């Protein structure tokens, strides 16, 4: 008789837990929630398997206290997906279910089933008052051929080529078939614009992201699973939604690192989307103006179909790019004369300028000229950034803060040097130069409140501002037709970063932020300030474009035997003592190194050696084959608990890492 349930609990624990099923609990099935005693606490868990009674063991199992769901709240298909993700990323199944379901799930909450709704309208075709370009038409025709089966398309279209219109046309064809569409975007800020775009003719659209209240998330989850929604637009966790009539997945801005979850279960929503589409035998579209190296490699291996759109709508030309050499200028010049006059020129023409700088705060380093004091975060051994607006010093790695009122915290001198610049300092300089203009700085500090970002973006579109200063939040996807000048302030740090993806992400960011310029009727311009105008990567990108640059990058990576030509898994260990972390990883290295099919690098300190008072070390495991990498790590995990002092170590595994530290 099958009377044992194996339960996943939402905790960082790699195993399932066995509980006895009470005799009267006959409805229990995999995918149901149950309430169990775990340690001394009552928690809600998920039934994964139901198995036979143990033989010959008198170990006493606890009984399940309560069955929450009469019918599985997680259907078979979604449960299979969670199990696959847990196996592929070596993440605890409970945690995967935790990130992949609304938080109300783990509180044992139920819906009253009153989410009847917005009814499906038949023959809801979009009226084509827009005449599609030839490139759009060709793209639609190509994708349409595979509307009933799996195929992965890369819609590789320059910024402003009208990719969204292609998505909409394909979505409409999928809708006519009676199927649902899932659109995944890297950031919730991109959702309102898309919602507007897709909310036509009674199309039932729902959003799904972390800014919704837990209740709203649960309600939307329920509407979607009841097929009351035609289009779901969400951030990365929406890849786990139960969508019974799923007929199409679109991953917009597929290159974006935000698809990777970097806490708990370290999954990549883009890759799961492709897996899901393959399993369900439906098409998946990856869209980008700057496709990732992994995706381009898959194109060369003929795994995906490449669709190119190389022209902007109305044949609007791509912006001109001008490089300004900052290396031969006086030290105190932060914004070049040419840039100032270019901005003046836009203001006269009633056009907008976007000033892009990837660093928040006022200045990244401050020091006392009298006693040489430099504020450092004790927990991370790194400089703290000065935020003038809030009189704060802040560690950008762990978030630690300290009050600072322009007097040295060591000798009280007020002779402080502010070295380097963040968005606040740039704002100060620009406000000083353009006294009568409307200027706004946008970063996570002033867009935290609900609806704030949307309002600011609308104000930009309504020309309320002449100059917009911002970080990477502004570089992605948005359409601001009156921006005709983009100024890129300081990218020099990223040119020399040791991180695997740094140069690729820099190239993507440059092209993406440039793409914000000249999207309306007027031609755009981009000015890049750098002290390294002769840098090889920069020159190749500027003179030959992203596609050629990517070709070179892939060739180099192939010669060096590095990702994306190889597969990586990283074991990261965090410990209060450096040696503890190192010992732990050395032990893992010993366990794995018997296997000759993988190459091992490390243990070595991560780029961020110390964070929040814990030392971080990495062990990189590399293989030509994903399957082999997976097996090696799978075999190793059960042995970890036997490593001496492993209970002192916080360890995680990152498969296909992007931005590890
Ligand atoms: P992308 O996502 O490729 O950067 P968008 O899809 O945002 O570009 O399209 C850019 C702009 O062009 C949008 O305002 C869109 O409404 C408009 N657009 C798209 N297709 C057409 C078309 N065929 N004719 C006219 N305007 C179009
Ligand atoms: Zn001092
Ligand atoms: Zn810190």
PDB file of C-alpha atoms in Angstrom, residues 161-441:
ATOM      1  CA  UNK A 161      12.796  47.937 -36.153  1.00  0.00           C
ATOM      2  CA  UNK A 162       9.315  47.102 -34.862  1.00  0.00           C
ATOM      3  CA  UNK A 163       9.811  43.754 -33.139  1.00  0.00           C
ATOM      4  CA  UNK A 164       6.789  44.307 -30.900  1.00  0.00           C
ATOM      5  CA  UNK A 165       4.512  44.524 -33.929  1.00  0.00           C
ATOM      6  CA  UNK A 166       5.831  41.123 -35.040  1.00  0.00           C
ATOM      7  CA  UNK A 167       5.094  39.661 -31.609  1.00  0.00           C
ATOM      8  CA  UNK A 168       1.588  41.078 -31.770  1.00  0.00           C
ATOM      9  CA  UNK A 169       0.837  39.577 -35.163  1.00  0.00           C
ATOM     10  CA  UNK A 170       2.056  36.136 -34.129  1.00  0.00           C
ATOM     11  CA  UNK A 171       0.198  36.387 -30.810  1.00  0.00           C
ATOM     12  CA  UNK A 172      -2.954  37.117 -32.737  1.00  0.00           C
ATOM     13  CA  UNK A 173      -2.565  33.999 -34.839  1.00  0.00           C
ATOM     14  CA  UNK A 174      -2.005  31.954 -31.700  1.00  0.00           C
ATOM     15  CA  UNK A 175      -5.091  33.538 -30.152  1.00  0.00           C
ATOM     16  CA  UNK A 176      -7.247  32.605 -33.112  1.00  0.00           C
ATOM     17  CA  UNK A 177      -6.191  28.999 -32.530  1.00  0.00           C
ATOM     18  CA  UNK A 178      -7.568  29.350 -28.996  1.00  0.00           C
ATOM     19  CA  UNK A 179      -4.171  29.395 -27.288  1.00  0.00           C
ATOM     20  CA  UNK A 180      -2.524  31.567 -24.662  1.00  0.00           C
ATOM     21  CA  UNK A 181       0.694  33.581 -25.047  1.00  0.00           C
ATOM     22  CA  UNK A 182       3.379  34.213 -22.453  1.00  0.00           C
ATOM     23  CA  UNK A 183       5.651  37.249 -22.878  1.00  0.00           C
ATOM     24  CA  UNK A 184       8.631  37.468 -20.535  1.00  0.00           C
ATOM     25  CA  UNK A 185      10.561  40.713 -20.111  1.00  0.00           C
ATOM     26  CA  UNK A 186      13.690  41.385 -18.053  1.00  0.00           C
ATOM     27  CA  UNK A 187      12.279  44.209 -15.938  1.00  0.00           C
ATOM     28  CA  UNK A 188       8.881  45.114 -14.587  1.00  0.00           C
ATOM     29  CA  UNK A 189       9.365  48.693 -15.853  1.00  0.00           C
ATOM     30  CA  UNK A 190       8.937  47.381 -19.376  1.00  0.00           C
ATOM     31  CA  UNK A 191       5.525  45.882 -18.641  1.00  0.00           C
ATOM     32  CA  UNK A 192       3.188  48.954 -18.733  1.00  0.00           C
ATOM     33  CA  UNK A 193       4.254  49.913 -22.263  1.00  0.00           C
ATOM     34  CA  UNK A 194       3.627  46.373 -23.489  1.00  0.00           C
ATOM     35  CA  UNK A 195       0.294  46.110 -21.661  1.00  0.00           C
ATOM     36  CA  UNK A 196      -0.908  49.168 -23.557  1.00  0.00           C
ATOM     37  CA  UNK A 197       0.329  47.679 -26.803  1.00  0.00           C
ATOM     38  CA  UNK A 198      -1.493  44.386 -26.321  1.00  0.00           C
ATOM     39  CA  UNK A 199      -4.673  45.618 -24.642  1.00  0.00           C
ATOM     40  CA  UNK A 200      -6.683  45.974 -27.807  1.00  0.00           C
ATOM     41  CA  UNK A 201     -10.122  44.767 -28.788  1.00  0.00           C
ATOM     42  CA  UNK A 202     -10.958  43.023 -25.532  1.00  0.00           C
ATOM     43  CA  UNK A 203      -7.810  40.977 -25.518  1.00  0.00           C
ATOM     44  CA  UNK A 204      -7.523  39.701 -21.936  1.00  0.00           C
ATOM     45  CA  UNK A 205      -4.077  40.660 -20.692  1.00  0.00           C
ATOM     46  CA  UNK A 206      -2.603  40.028 -17.231  1.00  0.00           C
ATOM     47  CA  UNK A 207       0.668  41.093 -15.684  1.00  0.00           C
ATOM     48  CA  UNK A 208       2.720  38.980 -13.301  1.00  0.00           C
ATOM     49  CA  UNK A 209       5.681  40.392 -11.360  1.00  0.00           C
ATOM     50  CA  UNK A 210       6.936  41.192  -7.883  1.00  0.00           C
ATOM     51  CA  UNK A 211       5.292  44.621  -7.569  1.00  0.00           C
ATOM     52  CA  UNK A 212       1.811  43.157  -7.499  1.00  0.00           C
ATOM     53  CA  UNK A 213       0.396  42.618  -4.015  1.00  0.00           C
ATOM     54  CA  UNK A 214       0.569  38.972  -2.930  1.00  0.00           C
ATOM     55  CA  UNK A 215      -3.198  38.791  -3.285  1.00  0.00           C
ATOM     56  CA  UNK A 216      -3.227  40.252  -6.805  1.00  0.00           C
ATOM     57  CA  UNK A 217      -0.485  37.832  -7.801  1.00  0.00           C
ATOM     58  CA  UNK A 218      -2.570  34.953  -6.568  1.00  0.00           C
ATOM     59  CA  UNK A 219      -5.677  36.214  -8.354  1.00  0.00           C
ATOM     60  CA  UNK A 220      -3.782  36.657 -11.627  1.00  0.00           C
ATOM     61  CA  UNK A 221      -2.221  33.226 -11.204  1.00  0.00           C
ATOM     62  CA  UNK A 222      -5.719  31.789 -10.841  1.00  0.00           C
ATOM     63  CA  UNK A 223      -7.158  33.665 -13.835  1.00  0.00           C
ATOM     64  CA  UNK A 224      -4.276  32.477 -15.987  1.00  0.00           C
ATOM     65  CA  UNK A 225      -4.624  28.849 -14.926  1.00  0.00           C
ATOM     66  CA  UNK A 226      -8.384  29.011 -15.577  1.00  0.00           C
ATOM     67  CA  UNK A 227      -7.676  30.151 -19.159  1.00  0.00           C
ATOM     68  CA  UNK A 228      -9.363  33.484 -18.487  1.00  0.00           C
ATOM     69  CA  UNK A 229      -6.306  35.306 -19.817  1.00  0.00           C
ATOM     70  CA  UNK A 230      -5.063  35.421 -23.404  1.00  0.00           C
ATOM     71  CA  UNK A 231      -1.737  37.172 -22.864  1.00  0.00           C
ATOM     72  CA  UNK A 232       0.481  37.041 -19.805  1.00  0.00           C
ATOM     73  CA  UNK A 233       3.199  39.683 -19.565  1.00  0.00           C
ATOM     74  CA  UNK A 234       5.616  39.084 -16.730  1.00  0.00           C
ATOM     75  CA  UNK A 235       9.115  39.057 -15.363  1.00  0.00           C
ATOM     76  CA  UNK A 236      11.325  35.991 -15.007  1.00  0.00           C
ATOM     77  CA  UNK A 237       9.241  34.064 -12.470  1.00  0.00           C
ATOM     78  CA  UNK A 238       6.289  33.996 -14.887  1.00  0.00           C
ATOM     79  CA  UNK A 239       8.117  31.259 -16.800  1.00  0.00           C
ATOM     80  CA  UNK A 240       6.783  28.878 -14.110  1.00  0.00           C
ATOM     81  CA  UNK A 241       3.110  29.837 -14.437  1.00  0.00           C
ATOM     82  CA  UNK A 242       0.566  27.153 -15.111  1.00  0.00           C
ATOM     83  CA  UNK A 243      -0.800  28.129 -18.518  1.00  0.00           C
ATOM     84  CA  UNK A 244      -2.967  25.265 -19.734  1.00  0.00           C
ATOM     85  CA  UNK A 245      -3.413  26.484 -23.312  1.00  0.00           C
ATOM     86  CA  UNK A 246       0.075  27.870 -23.744  1.00  0.00           C
ATOM     87  CA  UNK A 247       0.699  28.244 -27.485  1.00  0.00           C
ATOM     88  CA  UNK A 248       3.588  30.718 -27.736  1.00  0.00           C
ATOM     89  CA  UNK A 249       6.397  32.060 -25.562  1.00  0.00           C
ATOM     90  CA  UNK A 250       8.167  35.321 -26.314  1.00  0.00           C
ATOM     91  CA  UNK A 251      11.332  36.286 -24.450  1.00  0.00           C
ATOM     92  CA  UNK A 252      11.952  39.957 -25.142  1.00  0.00           C
ATOM     93  CA  UNK A 253      15.497  41.353 -24.770  1.00  0.00           C
ATOM     94  CA  UNK A 254      16.748  37.773 -24.491  1.00  0.00           C
ATOM     95  CA  UNK A 255      20.346  38.887 -23.870  1.00  0.00           C
ATOM     96  CA  UNK A 256      19.442  40.594 -20.595  1.00  0.00           C
ATOM     97  CA  UNK A 257      21.217  39.289 -17.471  1.00  0.00           C
ATOM     98  CA  UNK A 258      18.058  39.895 -15.408  1.00  0.00           C
ATOM     99  CA  UNK A 259      16.565  36.661 -16.715  1.00  0.00           C
ATOM    100  CA  UNK A 260      18.954  34.947 -14.391  1.00  0.00           C
ATOM    101  CA  UNK A 261      17.822  34.652 -10.796  1.00  0.00           C
ATOM    102  CA  UNK A 262      20.864  35.222  -8.660  1.00  0.00           C
ATOM    103  CA  UNK A 263      19.503  34.213  -5.289  1.00  0.00           C
ATOM    104  CA  UNK A 264      18.066  30.933  -4.040  1.00  0.00           C
ATOM    105  CA  UNK A 265      17.354  28.815  -7.113  1.00  0.00           C
ATOM    106  CA  UNK A 266      19.714  30.231  -9.759  1.00  0.00           C
ATOM    107  CA  UNK A 267      17.632  29.613 -12.851  1.00  0.00           C
ATOM    108  CA  UNK A 268      17.648  31.380 -16.198  1.00  0.00           C
ATOM    109  CA  UNK A 269      14.100  32.145 -17.358  1.00  0.00           C
ATOM    110  CA  UNK A 270      15.113  32.368 -21.012  1.00  0.00           C
ATOM    111  CA  UNK A 271      16.569  28.893 -21.010  1.00  0.00           C
ATOM    112  CA  UNK A 272      13.620  27.451 -19.109  1.00  0.00           C
ATOM    113  CA  UNK A 273      11.296  29.105 -21.637  1.00  0.00           C
ATOM    114  CA  UNK A 274      13.065  27.275 -24.452  1.00  0.00           C
ATOM    115  CA  UNK A 275      12.911  23.986 -22.568  1.00  0.00           C
ATOM    116  CA  UNK A 276       9.215  24.517 -21.878  1.00  0.00           C
ATOM    117  CA  UNK A 277       8.411  25.348 -25.490  1.00  0.00           C
ATOM    118  CA  UNK A 278      10.237  22.242 -26.658  1.00  0.00           C
ATOM    119  CA  UNK A 279       8.327  20.038 -24.218  1.00  0.00           C
ATOM    120  CA  UNK A 280       4.997  21.544 -25.130  1.00  0.00           C
ATOM    121  CA  UNK A 281       5.860  21.544 -28.841  1.00  0.00           C
ATOM    122  CA  UNK A 282       5.129  25.235 -29.376  1.00  0.00           C
ATOM    123  CA  UNK A 283       7.165  28.071 -30.914  1.00  0.00           C
ATOM    124  CA  UNK A 284       9.368  30.354 -28.827  1.00  0.00           C
ATOM    125  CA  UNK A 285      10.630  33.735 -30.007  1.00  0.00           C
ATOM    126  CA  UNK A 286      13.742  35.317 -28.544  1.00  0.00           C
ATOM    127  CA  UNK A 287      13.892  39.004 -29.400  1.00  0.00           C
ATOM    128  CA  UNK A 288      16.880  41.307 -29.184  1.00  0.00           C
ATOM    129  CA  UNK A 289      18.882  43.988 -30.940  1.00  0.00           C
ATOM    130  CA  UNK A 290      21.985  42.603 -29.248  1.00  0.00           C
ATOM    131  CA  UNK A 291      21.664  38.808 -29.007  1.00  0.00           C
ATOM    132  CA  UNK A 292      23.735  37.017 -26.392  1.00  0.00           C
ATOM    133  CA  UNK A 293      26.806  34.993 -27.307  1.00  0.00           C
ATOM    134  CA  UNK A 294      25.022  31.764 -26.232  1.00  0.00           C
ATOM    135  CA  UNK A 295      22.156  32.429 -28.604  1.00  0.00           C
ATOM    136  CA  UNK A 296      24.392  33.347 -31.532  1.00  0.00           C
ATOM    137  CA  UNK A 297      26.367  30.151 -30.951  1.00  0.00           C
ATOM    138  CA  UNK A 298      23.110  28.187 -31.089  1.00  0.00           C
ATOM    139  CA  UNK A 299      22.339  29.927 -34.378  1.00  0.00           C
ATOM    140  CA  UNK A 300      25.666  28.818 -35.833  1.00  0.00           C
ATOM    141  CA  UNK A 301      24.889  25.286 -34.644  1.00  0.00           C
ATOM    142  CA  UNK A 302      21.550  25.591 -36.480  1.00  0.00           C
ATOM    143  CA  UNK A 303      19.548  24.933 -33.323  1.00  0.00           C
ATOM    144  CA  UNK A 304      17.608  28.189 -33.724  1.00  0.00           C
ATOM    145  CA  UNK A 305      16.239  30.033 -36.738  1.00  0.00           C
ATOM    146  CA  UNK A 306      17.774  33.451 -37.320  1.00  0.00           C
ATOM    147  CA  UNK A 307      15.461  36.246 -38.445  1.00  0.00           C
ATOM    148  CA  UNK A 308      17.136  39.573 -39.051  1.00  0.00           C
ATOM    149  CA  UNK A 309      15.518  42.978 -39.179  1.00  0.00           C
ATOM    150  CA  UNK A 310      18.192  45.469 -40.074  1.00  0.00           C
ATOM    151  CA  UNK A 311      16.134  48.599 -40.776  1.00  0.00           C
ATOM    152  CA  UNK A 312      14.298  50.950 -38.502  1.00  0.00           C
ATOM    153  CA  UNK A 313      10.656  51.763 -39.156  1.00  0.00           C
ATOM    154  CA  UNK A 314      10.248  54.386 -41.929  1.00  0.00           C
ATOM    155  CA  UNK A 315      13.879  53.692 -42.802  1.00  0.00           C
ATOM    156  CA  UNK A 316      14.897  56.046 -40.027  1.00  0.00           C
ATOM    157  CA  UNK A 317      18.664  55.774 -39.849  1.00  0.00           C
ATOM    158  CA  UNK A 318      20.486  54.518 -36.785  1.00  0.00           C
ATOM    159  CA  UNK A 319      22.116  57.280 -34.763  1.00  0.00           C
ATOM    160  CA  UNK A 320      25.572  58.604 -35.586  1.00  0.00           C
ATOM    161  CA  UNK A 321      28.156  57.719 -32.974  1.00  0.00           C
ATOM    162  CA  UNK A 322      30.918  60.108 -31.987  1.00  0.00           C
ATOM    163  CA  UNK A 323      33.766  59.205 -29.641  1.00  0.00           C
ATOM    164  CA  UNK A 324      35.307  61.937 -27.506  1.00  0.00           C
ATOM    165  CA  UNK A 325      38.765  61.330 -26.137  1.00  0.00           C
ATOM    166  CA  UNK A 326      38.904  62.392 -22.492  1.00  0.00           C
ATOM    167  CA  UNK A 327      42.467  61.270 -21.777  1.00  0.00           C
ATOM    168  CA  UNK A 328      44.140  64.474 -22.928  1.00  0.00           C
ATOM    169  CA  UNK A 329      41.873  66.859 -21.037  1.00  0.00           C
ATOM    170  CA  UNK A 330      42.376  68.740 -17.810  1.00  0.00           C
ATOM    171  CA  UNK A 331      41.660  66.535 -14.805  1.00  0.00           C
ATOM    172  CA  UNK A 332      38.685  68.523 -13.547  1.00  0.00           C
ATOM    173  CA  UNK A 333      36.747  68.351 -16.804  1.00  0.00           C
ATOM    174  CA  UNK A 334      33.984  65.822 -16.362  1.00  0.00           C
ATOM    175  CA  UNK A 335      31.706  66.733 -19.245  1.00  0.00           C
ATOM    176  CA  UNK A 336      33.417  67.704 -22.501  1.00  0.00           C
ATOM    177  CA  UNK A 337      32.720  71.094 -24.133  1.00  0.00           C
ATOM    178  CA  UNK A 338      31.407  69.330 -27.257  1.00  0.00           C
ATOM    179  CA  UNK A 339      28.831  67.539 -25.138  1.00  0.00           C
ATOM    180  CA  UNK A 340      27.667  70.727 -23.471  1.00  0.00           C
ATOM    181  CA  UNK A 341      27.160  72.448 -26.812  1.00  0.00           C
ATOM    182  CA  UNK A 342      25.387  69.403 -28.264  1.00  0.00           C
ATOM    183  CA  UNK A 343      22.947  69.472 -25.321  1.00  0.00           C
ATOM    184  CA  UNK A 344      22.435  73.244 -25.773  1.00  0.00           C
ATOM    185  CA  UNK A 345      21.634  72.610 -29.379  1.00  0.00           C
ATOM    186  CA  UNK A 346      18.923  70.038 -28.474  1.00  0.00           C
ATOM    187  CA  UNK A 347      17.357  72.369 -25.935  1.00  0.00           C
ATOM    188  CA  UNK A 348      17.085  75.075 -28.599  1.00  0.00           C
ATOM    189  CA  UNK A 349      15.381  72.575 -30.920  1.00  0.00           C
ATOM    190  CA  UNK A 350      13.047  71.392 -28.136  1.00  0.00           C
ATOM    191  CA  UNK A 351      14.505  67.897 -28.284  1.00  0.00           C
ATOM    192  CA  UNK A 352      15.566  65.728 -25.372  1.00  0.00           C
ATOM    193  CA  UNK A 353      18.932  64.442 -24.189  1.00  0.00           C
ATOM    194  CA  UNK A 354      19.608  61.263 -22.253  1.00  0.00           C
ATOM    195  CA  UNK A 355      22.775  61.230 -20.166  1.00  0.00           C
ATOM    196  CA  UNK A 356      23.701  57.672 -19.289  1.00  0.00           C
ATOM    197  CA  UNK A 357      26.019  56.703 -16.486  1.00  0.00           C
ATOM    198  CA  UNK A 358      26.101  53.355 -14.794  1.00  0.00           C
ATOM    199  CA  UNK A 359      26.883  54.532 -11.303  1.00  0.00           C
ATOM    200  CA  UNK A 360      24.508  55.730  -8.617  1.00  0.00           C
ATOM    201  CA  UNK A 361      25.369  58.227  -5.906  1.00  0.00           C
ATOM    202  CA  UNK A 362      27.608  61.298  -5.891  1.00  0.00           C
ATOM    203  CA  UNK A 363      31.116  59.889  -5.963  1.00  0.00           C
ATOM    204  CA  UNK A 364      32.412  56.349  -5.565  1.00  0.00           C
ATOM    205  CA  UNK A 365      35.467  57.344  -3.517  1.00  0.00           C
ATOM    206  CA  UNK A 366      35.989  60.109  -1.002  1.00  0.00           C
ATOM    207  CA  UNK A 367      39.098  60.847   1.013  1.00  0.00           C
ATOM    208  CA  UNK A 368      40.218  63.314   3.675  1.00  0.00           C
ATOM    209  CA  UNK A 369      43.010  65.589   2.461  1.00  0.00           C
ATOM    210  CA  UNK A 370      44.280  66.064   6.021  1.00  0.00           C
ATOM    211  CA  UNK A 371      44.477  62.521   7.374  1.00  0.00           C
ATOM    212  CA  UNK A 372      43.991  60.368   4.230  1.00  0.00           C
ATOM    213  CA  UNK A 373      40.910  58.682   5.692  1.00  0.00           C
ATOM    214  CA  UNK A 374      38.875  56.697   3.138  1.00  0.00           C
ATOM    215  CA  UNK A 375      35.508  55.305   4.237  1.00  0.00           C
ATOM    216  CA  UNK A 376      35.412  51.554   3.817  1.00  0.00           C
ATOM    217  CA  UNK A 377      32.774  48.974   4.479  1.00  0.00           C
ATOM    218  CA  UNK A 378      34.056  46.807   7.316  1.00  0.00           C
ATOM    219  CA  UNK A 379      32.108  43.830   6.083  1.00  0.00           C
ATOM    220  CA  UNK A 380      33.266  43.938   2.453  1.00  0.00           C
ATOM    221  CA  UNK A 381      36.652  45.721   2.581  1.00  0.00           C
ATOM    222  CA  UNK A 382      35.473  48.027  -0.213  1.00  0.00           C
ATOM    223  CA  UNK A 383      35.056  51.782  -0.625  1.00  0.00           C
ATOM    224  CA  UNK A 384      31.737  53.241   0.321  1.00  0.00           C
ATOM    225  CA  UNK A 385      29.926  55.475  -2.191  1.00  0.00           C
ATOM    226  CA  UNK A 386      28.913  58.974  -1.141  1.00  0.00           C
ATOM    227  CA  UNK A 387      25.216  59.848  -1.633  1.00  0.00           C
ATOM    228  CA  UNK A 388      24.986  63.604  -1.252  1.00  0.00           C
ATOM    229  CA  UNK A 389      21.186  63.847  -1.432  1.00  0.00           C
ATOM    230  CA  UNK A 390      20.825  61.747   1.678  1.00  0.00           C
ATOM    231  CA  UNK A 391      24.075  62.659   3.487  1.00  0.00           C
ATOM    232  CA  UNK A 392      25.034  59.016   3.419  1.00  0.00           C
ATOM    233  CA  UNK A 393      27.943  56.755   2.738  1.00  0.00           C
ATOM    234  CA  UNK A 394      26.712  53.491   1.301  1.00  0.00           C
ATOM    235  CA  UNK A 395      28.323  50.168   0.486  1.00  0.00           C
ATOM    236  CA  UNK A 396      26.957  49.233  -2.951  1.00  0.00           C
ATOM    237  CA  UNK A 397      27.615  45.573  -2.259  1.00  0.00           C
ATOM    238  CA  UNK A 398      25.962  44.856   1.057  1.00  0.00           C
ATOM    239  CA  UNK A 399      23.894  48.019   1.513  1.00  0.00           C
ATOM    240  CA  UNK A 400      25.541  49.092   4.790  1.00  0.00           C
ATOM    241  CA  UNK A 401      25.114  52.832   5.437  1.00  0.00           C
ATOM    242  CA  UNK A 402      26.734  55.544   7.556  1.00  0.00           C
ATOM    243  CA  UNK A 403      25.711  59.180   8.042  1.00  0.00           C
ATOM    244  CA  UNK A 404      28.161  61.699   6.589  1.00  0.00           C
ATOM    245  CA  UNK A 405      27.931  65.527   6.733  1.00  0.00           C
ATOM    246  CA  UNK A 406      31.046  66.508   4.758  1.00  0.00           C
ATOM    247  CA  UNK A 407      33.354  66.246   7.751  1.00  0.00           C
ATOM    248  CA  UNK A 408      35.987  63.537   8.025  1.00  0.00           C
ATOM    249  CA  UNK A 409      34.791  60.784  10.348  1.00  0.00           C
ATOM    250  CA  UNK A 410      38.348  60.335  11.598  1.00  0.00           C
ATOM    251  CA  UNK A 411      39.763  63.859  12.197  1.00  0.00           C
ATOM    252  CA  UNK A 412      36.680  66.019  11.585  1.00  0.00           C
ATOM    253  CA  UNK A 413      38.398  68.069   8.851  1.00  0.00           C
ATOM    254  CA  UNK A 414      36.110  69.462   6.166  1.00  0.00           C
ATOM    255  CA  UNK A 415      38.779  69.246   3.464  1.00  0.00           C
ATOM    256  CA  UNK A 416      37.322  66.272   1.627  1.00  0.00           C
ATOM    257  CA  UNK A 417      38.164  65.199  -1.927  1.00  0.00           C
ATOM    258  CA  UNK A 418      35.312  63.699  -3.948  1.00  0.00           C
ATOM    259  CA  UNK A 419      36.878  61.373  -6.501  1.00  0.00           C
ATOM    260  CA  UNK A 420      35.028  60.018  -9.522  1.00  0.00           C
ATOM    261  CA  UNK A 421      31.412  60.700 -10.398  1.00  0.00           C
ATOM    262  CA  UNK A 422      28.009  59.094 -10.021  1.00  0.00           C
ATOM    263  CA  UNK A 423      24.619  60.255 -11.324  1.00  0.00           C
ATOM    264  CA  UNK A 424      24.170  62.750  -8.456  1.00  0.00           C
ATOM    265  CA  UNK A 425      27.387  64.599  -9.303  1.00  0.00           C
ATOM    266  CA  UNK A 426      26.544  64.637 -13.013  1.00  0.00           C
ATOM    267  CA  UNK A 427      23.128  66.023 -12.114  1.00  0.00           C
ATOM    268  CA  UNK A 428      24.769  68.777 -10.069  1.00  0.00           C
ATOM    269  CA  UNK A 429      27.101  69.749 -12.917  1.00  0.00           C
ATOM    270  CA  UNK A 430      24.323  69.718 -15.496  1.00  0.00           C
ATOM    271  CA  UNK A 431      21.934  71.707 -13.325  1.00  0.00           C
ATOM    272  CA  UNK A 432      24.687  74.235 -12.889  1.00  0.00           C
ATOM    273  CA  UNK A 433      25.220  74.567 -16.655  1.00  0.00           C
ATOM    274  CA  UNK A 434      21.568  74.504 -17.677  1.00  0.00           C
ATOM    275  CA  UNK A 435      19.862  76.606 -15.045  1.00  0.00           C
ATOM    276  CA  UNK A 436      16.600  77.137 -16.939  1.00  0.00           C
ATOM    277  CA  UNK A 437      16.085  73.594 -18.173  1.00  0.00           C
ATOM    278  CA  UNK A 438      13.973  70.809 -16.766  1.00  0.00           C
ATOM    279  CA  UNK A 439      16.256  68.070 -15.582  1.00  0.00           C
ATOM    280  CA  UNK A 440      15.476  64.744 -13.973  1.00  0.00           C
ATOM    281  CA  UNK A 441      17.706  62.078 -12.537  1.00  0.00           C
TER     282      UNK A 441
END
